[in-house]
Amino acid sequence: MVSGTIRYWAAAKEAAGTAEEPYEATTLAEALEAARAGRPGDDRLARVLERSSFLVDERPVGSRPHAEVFLTQGGVVEVLPPFAGG
């Protein structure tokens, strides 16, 4: 397990109630599950995460399964919800 930071942008920041928070996880799937579990009874963040794109250490995750995206010590996960406009 490694430690790092999840950064939330736009609607994800609002749903999470914070701009960033630490993670301790091995994969992106584990980090996102911990973020969801940390908000029992509030599914706003879970709904935003379903629609979001992710960067891990500045690299796009794309369509890779989140359980196959391994995190690095001191790494950063960026949560990018869909943006309106251009």
mmCIF file of N, CA and C in Angstrom:
data_model
loop_
_atom_site.group_PDB
_atom_site.id
_atom_site.type_symbol
_atom_site.label_atom_id
_atom_site.label_comp_id
_atom_site.label_asym_id
_atom_site.label_seq_id
_atom_site.Cartn_x
_atom_site.Cartn_y
_atom_site.Cartn_z
ATOM 1 N N MET A 1 0.843 -1.174 0.000
ATOM 2 C CA MET A 1 0.000 0.000 0.000
ATOM 3 C C MET A 1 0.890 1.240 0.000
ATOM 4 N N VAL A 2 0.468 2.260 -0.750
ATOM 5 C CA VAL A 2 1.222 3.506 -0.825
ATOM 6 C C VAL A 2 0.319 4.666 -0.425
ATOM 7 N N SER A 3 0.932 5.791 -0.129
ATOM 8 C CA SER A 3 0.198 6.997 0.252
ATOM 9 C C SER A 3 0.365 8.062 -0.806
ATOM 10 N N GLY A 4 -0.677 8.846 -1.003
ATOM 11 C CA GLY A 4 -0.633 9.950 -1.946
ATOM 12 C C GLY A 4 -1.813 10.870 -1.716
ATOM 13 N N THR A 5 -2.171 11.618 -2.751
ATOM 14 C CA THR A 5 -3.227 12.626 -2.648
ATOM 15 C C THR A 5 -4.226 12.463 -3.777
ATOM 16 N N ILE A 6 -5.507 12.559 -3.439
ATOM 17 C CA ILE A 6 -6.568 12.663 -4.442
ATOM 18 C C ILE A 6 -6.954 14.134 -4.505
ATOM 19 N N ARG A 7 -6.926 14.695 -5.707
ATOM 20 C CA ARG A 7 -7.363 16.082 -5.927
ATOM 21 C C ARG A 7 -8.681 16.063 -6.689
ATOM 22 N N TYR A 8 -9.629 16.813 -6.169
ATOM 23 C CA TYR A 8 -10.951 16.892 -6.775
ATOM 24 C C TYR A 8 -11.118 18.236 -7.472
ATOM 25 N N TRP A 9 -11.736 18.218 -8.646
ATOM 26 C CA TRP A 9 -11.969 19.433 -9.416
ATOM 27 C C TRP A 9 -13.455 19.620 -9.664
ATOM 28 N N ALA A 10 -13.873 20.880 -9.738
ATOM 29 C CA ALA A 10 -15.234 21.283 -10.114
ATOM 30 C C ALA A 10 -16.295 20.520 -9.300
ATOM 31 N N ALA A 11 -17.215 19.816 -9.981
ATOM 32 C CA ALA A 11 -18.310 19.125 -9.286
ATOM 33 C C ALA A 11 -17.802 18.055 -8.324
ATOM 34 N N ALA A 12 -16.658 17.464 -8.613
ATOM 35 C CA ALA A 12 -16.096 16.463 -7.699
ATOM 36 C C ALA A 12 -15.666 17.117 -6.395
ATOM 37 N N LYS A 13 -15.104 18.303 -6.490
ATOM 38 C CA LYS A 13 -14.692 19.048 -5.291
ATOM 39 C C LYS A 13 -15.914 19.372 -4.426
ATOM 40 N N GLU A 14 -16.979 19.798 -5.071
ATOM 41 C CA GLU A 14 -18.204 20.116 -4.333
ATOM 42 C C GLU A 14 -18.785 18.859 -3.681
ATOM 43 N N ALA A 15 -18.834 17.760 -4.421
ATOM 44 C CA ALA A 15 -19.400 16.514 -3.891
ATOM 45 C C ALA A 15 -18.552 15.937 -2.763
ATOM 46 N N ALA A 16 -17.227 16.069 -2.884
ATOM 47 C CA ALA A 16 -16.329 15.542 -1.852
ATOM 48 C C ALA A 16 -16.295 16.437 -0.620
ATOM 49 N N GLY A 17 -16.620 17.710 -0.798
ATOM 50 C CA GLY A 17 -16.571 18.644 0.315
ATOM 51 C C GLY A 17 -15.153 19.081 0.656
ATOM 52 N N THR A 18 -14.228 18.833 -0.267
ATOM 53 C CA THR A 18 -12.830 19.199 -0.055
ATOM 54 C C THR A 18 -12.123 19.247 -1.408
ATOM 55 N N ALA A 19 -11.044 19.984 -1.482
ATOM 56 C CA ALA A 19 -10.270 20.062 -2.720
ATOM 57 C C ALA A 19 -9.333 18.868 -2.872
ATOM 58 N N GLU A 20 -8.902 18.304 -1.750
ATOM 59 C CA GLU A 20 -8.023 17.137 -1.815
ATOM 60 C C GLU A 20 -8.060 16.381 -0.505
ATOM 61 N N GLU A 21 -7.633 15.118 -0.588
ATOM 62 C CA GLU A 21 -7.553 14.286 0.595
ATOM 63 C C GLU A 21 -6.497 13.206 0.361
ATOM 64 N N PRO A 22 -5.947 12.673 1.430
ATOM 65 C CA PRO A 22 -4.922 11.633 1.274
ATOM 66 C C PRO A 22 -5.546 10.288 0.925
ATOM 67 N N TYR A 23 -4.756 9.442 0.293
ATOM 68 C CA TYR A 23 -5.161 8.055 0.084
ATOM 69 C C TYR A 23 -4.066 7.128 0.591
ATOM 70 N N GLU A 24 -4.478 5.931 0.956
ATOM 71 C CA GLU A 24 -3.577 4.806 1.221
ATOM 72 C C GLU A 24 -4.196 3.636 0.488
ATOM 73 N N ALA A 25 -3.590 3.253 -0.615
ATOM 74 C CA ALA A 25 -4.146 2.223 -1.476
ATOM 75 C C ALA A 25 -3.065 1.694 -2.400
ATOM 76 N N THR A 26 -3.358 0.608 -3.056
ATOM 77 C CA THR A 26 -2.442 0.044 -4.042
ATOM 78 C C THR A 26 -2.867 0.408 -5.456
ATOM 79 N N THR A 27 -4.195 0.422 -5.687
ATOM 80 C CA THR A 27 -4.719 0.704 -7.023
ATOM 81 C C THR A 27 -5.688 1.888 -6.985
ATOM 82 N N LEU A 28 -5.970 2.400 -8.170
ATOM 83 C CA LEU A 28 -6.946 3.475 -8.279
ATOM 84 C C LEU A 28 -8.305 3.002 -7.780
ATOM 85 N N ALA A 29 -8.687 1.773 -8.091
ATOM 86 C CA ALA A 29 -9.975 1.244 -7.626
ATOM 87 C C ALA A 29 -10.064 1.286 -6.105
ATOM 88 N N GLU A 30 -9.003 0.890 -5.417
ATOM 89 C CA GLU A 30 -9.002 0.903 -3.948
ATOM 90 C C GLU A 30 -9.095 2.329 -3.407
ATOM 91 N N ALA A 31 -8.377 3.250 -4.011
ATOM 92 C CA ALA A 31 -8.400 4.645 -3.546
ATOM 93 C C ALA A 31 -9.784 5.250 -3.716
ATOM 94 N N LEU A 32 -10.429 4.984 -4.857
ATOM 95 C CA LEU A 32 -11.761 5.533 -5.098
ATOM 96 C C LEU A 32 -12.799 4.887 -4.189
ATOM 97 N N GLU A 33 -12.662 3.597 -3.928
ATOM 98 C CA GLU A 33 -13.587 2.923 -3.018
ATOM 99 C C GLU A 33 -13.459 3.498 -1.604
ATOM 100 N N ALA A 34 -12.251 3.766 -1.168
ATOM 101 C CA ALA A 34 -12.050 4.366 0.156
ATOM 102 C C ALA A 34 -12.657 5.767 0.218
ATOM 103 N N ALA A 35 -12.536 6.516 -0.859
ATOM 104 C CA ALA A 35 -13.134 7.861 -0.893
ATOM 105 C C ALA A 35 -14.653 7.765 -0.782
ATOM 106 N N ARG A 36 -15.241 6.821 -1.509
ATOM 107 C CA ARG A 36 -16.706 6.624 -1.421
ATOM 108 C C ARG A 36 -17.098 6.166 -0.023
ATOM 109 N N ALA A 37 -16.370 5.220 0.527
ATOM 110 C CA ALA A 37 -16.698 4.658 1.844
ATOM 111 C C ALA A 37 -16.556 5.688 2.954
ATOM 112 N N GLY A 38 -15.746 6.676 2.743
ATOM 113 C CA GLY A 38 -15.550 7.719 3.742
ATOM 114 C C GLY A 38 -16.706 8.692 3.856
ATOM 115 N N ARG A 39 -17.726 8.484 3.025
ATOM 116 C CA ARG A 39 -18.901 9.359 3.024
ATOM 117 C C ARG A 39 -20.175 8.523 3.109
ATOM 118 N N PRO A 40 -20.338 7.759 4.179
ATOM 119 C CA PRO A 40 -21.524 6.897 4.286
ATOM 120 C C PRO A 40 -22.815 7.711 4.267
ATOM 121 N N GLY A 41 -23.796 7.200 3.537
ATOM 122 C CA GLY A 41 -25.087 7.869 3.476
ATOM 123 C C GLY A 41 -25.129 9.051 2.522
ATOM 124 N N ASP A 42 -24.012 9.349 1.857
ATOM 125 C CA ASP A 42 -23.955 10.475 0.919
ATOM 126 C C ASP A 42 -23.375 9.948 -0.393
ATOM 127 N N ASP A 43 -24.229 9.783 -1.396
ATOM 128 C CA ASP A 43 -23.765 9.194 -2.652
ATOM 129 C C ASP A 43 -23.398 10.218 -3.716
ATOM 130 N N ARG A 44 -23.332 11.501 -3.357
ATOM 131 C CA ARG A 44 -23.004 12.532 -4.358
ATOM 132 C C ARG A 44 -21.641 12.285 -4.994
ATOM 133 N N LEU A 45 -20.633 11.988 -4.177
ATOM 134 C CA LEU A 45 -19.304 11.753 -4.733
ATOM 135 C C LEU A 45 -19.304 10.496 -5.603
ATOM 136 N N ALA A 46 -19.967 9.446 -5.166
ATOM 137 C CA ALA A 46 -20.026 8.209 -5.955
ATOM 138 C C ALA A 46 -20.613 8.478 -7.336
ATOM 139 N N ARG A 47 -21.665 9.291 -7.395
ATOM 140 C CA ARG A 47 -22.291 9.612 -8.688
ATOM 141 C C ARG A 47 -21.338 10.401 -9.579
ATOM 142 N N VAL A 48 -20.596 11.343 -9.004
ATOM 143 C CA VAL A 48 -19.640 12.129 -9.794
ATOM 144 C C VAL A 48 -18.494 11.239 -10.269
ATOM 145 N N LEU A 49 -18.009 10.352 -9.409
ATOM 146 C CA LEU A 49 -16.901 9.471 -9.789
ATOM 147 C C LEU A 49 -17.265 8.578 -10.969
ATOM 148 N N GLU A 50 -18.531 8.166 -11.056
ATOM 149 C CA GLU A 50 -18.976 7.318 -12.161
ATOM 150 C C GLU A 50 -18.822 8.012 -13.509
ATOM 151 N N ARG A 51 -18.905 9.343 -13.529
ATOM 152 C CA ARG A 51 -18.852 10.100 -14.779
ATOM 153 C C ARG A 51 -17.504 10.752 -15.036
ATOM 154 N N SER A 52 -16.581 10.620 -14.103
ATOM 155 C CA SER A 52 -15.326 11.368 -14.165
ATOM 156 C C SER A 52 -14.236 10.652 -14.955
ATOM 157 N N SER A 53 -13.270 11.468 -15.377
ATOM 158 C CA SER A 53 -12.019 10.975 -15.938
ATOM 159 C C SER A 53 -10.965 11.119 -14.853
ATOM 160 N N PHE A 54 -9.867 10.380 -14.995
ATOM 161 C CA PHE A 54 -8.831 10.393 -13.969
ATOM 162 C C PHE A 54 -7.450 10.531 -14.591
ATOM 163 N N LEU A 55 -6.624 11.278 -13.889
ATOM 164 C CA LEU A 55 -5.199 11.333 -14.184
ATOM 165 C C LEU A 55 -4.490 10.740 -12.981
ATOM 166 N N VAL A 56 -3.509 9.895 -13.218
ATOM 167 C CA VAL A 56 -2.684 9.352 -12.143
ATOM 168 C C VAL A 56 -1.257 9.765 -12.457
ATOM 169 N N ASP A 57 -0.703 10.581 -11.576
ATOM 170 C CA ASP A 57 0.646 11.123 -11.795
ATOM 171 C C ASP A 57 0.747 11.766 -13.173
ATOM 172 N N GLU A 58 -0.262 12.574 -13.507
ATOM 173 C CA GLU A 58 -0.338 13.374 -14.736
ATOM 174 C C GLU A 58 -0.564 12.551 -16.001
ATOM 175 N N ARG A 59 -0.863 11.261 -15.856
ATOM 176 C CA ARG A 59 -1.112 10.403 -17.022
ATOM 177 C C ARG A 59 -2.587 10.008 -17.054
ATOM 178 N N PRO A 60 -3.237 10.137 -18.210
ATOM 179 C CA PRO A 60 -4.648 9.761 -18.308
ATOM 180 C C PRO A 60 -4.849 8.262 -18.076
ATOM 181 N N VAL A 61 -5.882 7.939 -17.329
ATOM 182 C CA VAL A 61 -6.236 6.542 -17.084
ATOM 183 C C VAL A 61 -6.970 5.976 -18.301
ATOM 184 N N GLY A 62 -7.787 6.798 -18.923
ATOM 185 C CA GLY A 62 -8.542 6.337 -20.089
ATOM 186 C C GLY A 62 -9.494 5.224 -19.724
ATOM 187 N N SER A 63 -9.565 4.204 -20.561
ATOM 188 C CA SER A 63 -10.524 3.118 -20.348
ATOM 189 C C SER A 63 -9.930 1.931 -19.588
ATOM 190 N N ARG A 64 -8.715 2.066 -19.084
ATOM 191 C CA ARG A 64 -8.111 0.964 -18.323
ATOM 192 C C ARG A 64 -8.938 0.662 -17.074
ATOM 193 N N PRO A 65 -9.090 -0.602 -16.720
ATOM 194 C CA PRO A 65 -9.791 -0.946 -15.475
ATOM 195 C C PRO A 65 -9.056 -0.330 -14.275
ATOM 196 N N HIS A 66 -9.796 0.288 -13.395
ATOM 197 C CA HIS A 66 -9.186 0.980 -12.254
ATOM 198 C C HIS A 66 -8.421 0.029 -11.343
ATOM 199 N N ALA A 67 -8.810 -1.230 -11.319
ATOM 200 C CA ALA A 67 -8.093 -2.219 -10.496
ATOM 201 C C ALA A 67 -6.717 -2.548 -11.077
ATOM 202 N N GLU A 68 -6.464 -2.148 -12.309
ATOM 203 C CA GLU A 68 -5.181 -2.402 -12.958
ATOM 204 C C GLU A 68 -4.286 -1.165 -13.022
ATOM 205 N N VAL A 69 -4.757 -0.067 -12.430
ATOM 206 C CA VAL A 69 -3.977 1.170 -12.402
ATOM 207 C C VAL A 69 -3.316 1.259 -11.028
ATOM 208 N N PHE A 70 -2.019 0.996 -10.991
ATOM 209 C CA PHE A 70 -1.293 0.985 -9.727
ATOM 210 C C PHE A 70 -0.809 2.378 -9.360
ATOM 211 N N LEU A 71 -0.899 2.676 -8.068
ATOM 212 C CA LEU A 71 -0.525 3.991 -7.556
ATOM 213 C C LEU A 71 0.907 3.974 -7.046
ATOM 214 N N THR A 72 1.507 5.167 -6.974
ATOM 215 C CA THR A 72 2.891 5.302 -6.539
ATOM 216 C C THR A 72 2.958 6.051 -5.219
ATOM 217 N N GLN A 73 4.000 5.803 -4.464
ATOM 218 C CA GLN A 73 4.211 6.524 -3.208
ATOM 219 C C GLN A 73 4.339 8.015 -3.507
ATOM 220 N N GLY A 74 3.530 8.816 -2.818
ATOM 221 C CA GLY A 74 3.547 10.262 -3.018
ATOM 222 C C GLY A 74 2.857 10.709 -4.289
ATOM 223 N N GLY A 75 2.143 9.814 -4.936
ATOM 224 C CA GLY A 75 1.486 10.121 -6.204
ATOM 225 C C GLY A 75 0.251 10.993 -6.035
ATOM 226 N N VAL A 76 -0.279 11.418 -7.183
ATOM 227 C CA VAL A 76 -1.462 12.274 -7.201
ATOM 228 C C VAL A 76 -2.482 11.697 -8.175
ATOM 229 N N VAL A 77 -3.705 11.565 -7.688
ATOM 230 C CA VAL A 77 -4.845 11.180 -8.513
ATOM 231 C C VAL A 77 -5.691 12.429 -8.702
ATOM 232 N N GLU A 78 -5.942 12.803 -9.950
ATOM 233 C CA GLU A 78 -6.780 13.955 -10.262
ATOM 234 C C GLU A 78 -8.145 13.432 -10.714
ATOM 235 N N VAL A 79 -9.213 13.932 -10.104
ATOM 236 C CA VAL A 79 -10.573 13.546 -10.459
ATOM 237 C C VAL A 79 -11.172 14.685 -11.280
ATOM 238 N N LEU A 80 -11.445 14.396 -12.557
ATOM 239 C CA LEU A 80 -11.920 15.413 -13.496
ATOM 240 C C LEU A 80 -13.328 15.082 -13.969
ATOM 241 N N PRO A 81 -14.335 15.717 -13.369
ATOM 242 C CA PRO A 81 -15.696 15.470 -13.822
ATOM 243 C C PRO A 81 -15.906 16.103 -15.207
ATOM 244 N N PRO A 82 -16.969 15.703 -15.903
ATOM 245 C CA PRO A 82 -17.232 16.336 -17.201
ATOM 246 C C PRO A 82 -17.415 17.844 -17.016
ATOM 247 N N PHE A 83 -16.828 18.582 -17.913
ATOM 248 C CA PHE A 83 -16.930 20.044 -17.859
ATOM 249 C C PHE A 83 -17.882 20.506 -18.958
ATOM 250 N N ALA A 84 -18.699 21.512 -18.648
ATOM 251 C CA ALA A 84 -19.557 22.108 -19.652
ATOM 252 C C ALA A 84 -18.798 23.215 -20.384
ATOM 253 N N GLY A 85 -19.221 23.518 -21.560
ATOM 254 C CA GLY A 85 -18.590 24.604 -22.309
ATOM 255 C C GLY A 85 -17.395 24.139 -23.101
ATOM 256 N N GLY A 86 -16.546 25.074 -23.472
ATOM 257 C CA GLY A 86 -15.438 24.700 -24.316
ATOM 258 C C GLY A 86 -14.184 25.306 -23.982
#
